[in-house]
Tab-separated table of C-alpha atoms in Angstrom:
chain	number	residue	atom	x	y	z
A	1	MET	CA	2.902	-5.807	4.822
A	2	ARG	CA	1.682	-3.054	2.225
A	3	ILE	CA	-0.918	-4.140	-0.715
A	4	SER	CA	-0.070	-2.313	-4.027
A	5	ALA	CA	-2.896	-0.806	-6.366
A	6	ARG	CA	-1.650	-3.243	-8.766
A	7	ALA	CA	-2.519	-7.070	-6.617
A	8	ASP	CA	-5.512	-5.125	-5.362
A	9	TYR	CA	-6.455	-4.863	-8.818
A	10	ALA	CA	-5.373	-7.849	-9.627
A	11	VAL	CA	-7.313	-10.026	-7.428
A	12	ARG	CA	-10.791	-7.768	-8.018
A	13	ALA	CA	-10.814	-7.750	-11.722
A	14	ALA	CA	-9.822	-11.775	-11.367
A	15	LEU	CA	-12.897	-11.456	-8.853
A	16	GLN	CA	-15.022	-10.029	-11.287
A	17	LEU	CA	-14.120	-13.010	-13.412
A	18	ALA	CA	-14.949	-15.535	-11.112
A	19	ALA	CA	-18.491	-13.896	-10.577
A	20	SER	CA	-18.486	-14.096	-13.888
A	21	ARG	CA	-17.423	-18.007	-14.474
A	22	SER	CA	-20.275	-18.796	-16.594
A	23	ASP	CA	-20.820	-15.442	-18.527
A	24	GLY	CA	-18.254	-16.706	-20.599
A	25	PRO	CA	-15.266	-14.248	-21.404
A	26	LEU	CA	-15.107	-10.742	-19.803
A	27	LYS	CA	-14.127	-7.366	-22.259
A	28	ALA	CA	-11.512	-5.293	-20.185
A	29	GLU	CA	-13.535	-2.616	-20.024
A	30	ALA	CA	-16.070	-3.837	-18.773
A	31	ILE	CA	-14.186	-5.649	-15.854
A	32	ALA	CA	-12.497	-1.773	-15.397
A	33	ASP	CA	-15.825	-0.571	-14.528
A	34	ALA	CA	-17.090	-2.831	-12.736
A	35	GLN	CA	-14.562	-2.809	-10.073
A	36	ASP	CA	-13.443	1.006	-10.600
A	37	ILE	CA	-9.856	0.043	-12.322
A	38	PRO	CA	-8.340	2.456	-14.300
A	39	HIS	CA	-8.802	0.695	-18.113
A	40	LYS	CA	-5.120	1.391	-19.086
A	41	PHE	CA	-3.475	0.039	-15.859
A	42	LEU	CA	-5.698	-2.910	-15.858
A	43	GLU	CA	-4.519	-4.304	-19.463
A	44	SER	CA	-1.158	-4.134	-17.717
A	45	ILE	CA	-2.561	-5.921	-15.076
A	46	LEU	CA	-4.785	-9.110	-17.591
A	47	ASN	CA	-1.307	-8.821	-19.494
A	48	ASP	CA	0.547	-10.089	-16.736
A	49	MET	CA	-1.879	-12.499	-15.455
A	50	ARG	CA	-2.472	-13.943	-19.411
A	51	ARG	CA	1.508	-14.388	-19.321
A	52	GLY	CA	0.982	-15.928	-15.610
A	53	GLY	CA	-1.551	-18.367	-16.777
A	54	LEU	CA	-3.859	-16.750	-14.142
A	55	VAL	CA	-6.245	-15.685	-17.062
A	56	LEU	CA	-6.729	-16.786	-21.520
A	57	SER	CA	-7.788	-14.071	-23.505
A	58	GLN	CA	-9.855	-14.168	-26.917
A	59	ARG	CA	-9.973	-11.874	-29.608
A	60	GLY	CA	-12.756	-10.357	-31.360
A	61	GLY	CA	-15.901	-9.628	-31.130
A	62	ASN	CA	-17.226	-12.125	-28.049
A	63	GLY	CA	-13.670	-12.175	-26.891
A	64	GLY	CA	-12.205	-10.855	-23.787
A	65	TYR	CA	-10.656	-12.313	-20.629
A	66	ARG	CA	-11.794	-15.630	-18.328
A	67	LEU	CA	-9.740	-17.523	-15.357
A	68	ALA	CA	-7.287	-19.599	-17.243
A	69	ARG	CA	-8.320	-22.562	-14.502
A	70	PRO	CA	-11.544	-22.586	-11.436
A	71	ALA	CA	-11.752	-19.896	-8.979
A	72	GLU	CA	-11.413	-22.723	-6.676
A	73	SER	CA	-7.745	-23.291	-7.458
A	74	ILE	CA	-6.556	-20.386	-7.630
A	75	SER	CA	-4.747	-18.411	-3.801
A	76	ILE	CA	-5.304	-15.143	-3.692
A	77	ALA	CA	-1.607	-15.776	-2.852
A	78	ASP	CA	-1.405	-16.330	-7.087
A	79	VAL	CA	-3.385	-13.537	-7.904
A	80	ILE	CA	-1.280	-11.206	-5.722
A	81	ARG	CA	2.527	-13.015	-6.652
A	82	THR	CA	1.857	-12.678	-11.130
A	83	VAL	CA	1.503	-9.119	-10.386
A	84	ASP	CA	3.899	-8.367	-7.958
A	85	GLY	CA	6.630	-11.245	-6.764
A	86	PRO	CA	6.948	-12.068	-3.731
A	87	LEU	CA	4.053	-11.827	-1.450
A	88	VAL	CA	6.398	-10.811	1.482
A	89	SER	CA	10.375	-9.354	1.142
A	90	VAL	CA	12.002	-6.750	3.272
A	91	ARG	CA	13.506	-4.107	1.264
A	92	GLY	CA	12.990	-5.987	-1.987
A	93	VAL	CA	14.865	-8.801	-0.452
A	94	ARG	CA	12.954	-12.198	0.310
A	95	PRO	CA	13.599	-13.035	3.999
A	96	PRO	CA	15.519	-15.922	3.957
A	97	ASP	CA	18.302	-13.871	1.871
A	98	LEU	CA	18.666	-11.351	4.926
A	99	SER	CA	21.277	-12.103	7.385
A	100	TYR	CA	21.788	-9.434	11.183
A	101	THR	CA	23.825	-9.029	13.800
A	102	GLY	CA	23.782	-8.150	17.367
A	103	PRO	CA	20.915	-7.024	18.681
A	104	ALA	CA	18.698	-6.776	14.813
A	105	GLU	CA	19.275	-11.052	15.098
A	106	SER	CA	16.174	-11.723	15.972
A	107	LEU	CA	14.814	-10.059	13.161
A	108	LEU	CA	14.841	-12.916	10.890
A	109	PRO	CA	12.421	-15.229	13.394
A	110	LEU	CA	10.489	-12.321	13.285
A	111	TRP	CA	10.346	-12.045	9.765
A	112	ILE	CA	9.985	-15.526	7.967
A	113	ALA	CA	7.326	-15.302	11.025
A	114	LEU	CA	5.006	-13.147	9.741
A	115	ARG	CA	5.333	-14.682	5.758
A	116	SER	CA	4.453	-18.126	6.843
A	117	ASN	CA	1.661	-15.775	8.565
A	118	VAL	CA	0.769	-14.501	5.152
A	119	ARG	CA	1.054	-17.374	3.079
A	120	GLU	CA	-0.973	-19.405	5.915
A	121	ILE	CA	-3.611	-17.080	5.126
A	122	LEU	CA	-3.500	-15.523	0.939
A	123	GLU	CA	-2.490	-19.002	-0.089
A	124	GLY	CA	-5.981	-20.399	2.097
A	125	VAL	CA	-8.046	-17.907	0.744
A	126	SER	CA	-9.025	-18.800	-3.174
A	127	LEU	CA	-10.538	-16.182	-5.868
A	128	ALA	CA	-13.986	-18.751	-5.156
A	129	ASP	CA	-14.224	-18.087	-1.147
A	130	VAL	CA	-13.893	-14.046	-2.253
A	131	ALA	CA	-16.936	-14.123	-4.882
A	132	SER	CA	-19.095	-16.575	-2.796
A	133	ALA	CA	-18.168	-14.165	0.784
A	134	GLN	CA	-17.201	-17.248	1.830
A	135	LEU	CA	-13.719	-16.833	3.843
A	136	PRO	CA	-12.558	-20.553	5.456
A	137	ALA	CA	-13.127	-20.147	9.696
A	138	TYR	CA	-10.028	-19.407	10.553
A	139	VAL	CA	-9.399	-16.399	8.319
A	140	ALA	CA	-13.147	-15.253	9.268
A	141	ALA	CA	-12.975	-15.582	12.557
A	142	LEU	CA	-9.086	-13.038	12.587
A	143	THR	CA	-11.602	-11.133	12.153
A	144	ASP	CA	-13.573	-11.172	15.343
A	145	ALA	CA	-10.827	-9.241	17.961
A	146	PRO	CA	-12.435	-5.967	18.085
A	147	LYS	CA	-9.186	-4.716	17.530
A	148	ALA	CA	-8.484	-6.355	13.687
A	149	TRP	CA	-10.088	-3.344	12.753
A	150	VAL	CA	-8.805	0.065	14.200
A	151	ASN	CA	-5.492	1.519	13.262
A	152	PRO	CA	-2.915	1.888	15.895
């Protein structure tokens, strides 16, 4: 699985908004500076997130962006899907729409299992969890294995 720069930036921007919820709307420039995200790219991402119902925008001198709902009710999967589409696809196709033959036939259940695990993790972690550094125990446990931190 590959996380695009767009998805990474969107999650980081959403986390910045989650961390500063009580401070009122944040300007895109402030989010871009705080997270080292190219400003123009961030504006496009924030527009997608606004259209997707994740953020609200307010114009004017005190304007900016804020989360549309509590950070506890927005999963990391919500953010990624809003800016990038499906969490797992193969050549741009969702796994249930694929078919294989011969020795490749068991690839389909493998892709479905992969999608199931990705969903379980990304749908089970909210912006609030990450912003407060309180990952669910089952997610944190996955990082305990030494091989989790090593590229093969």
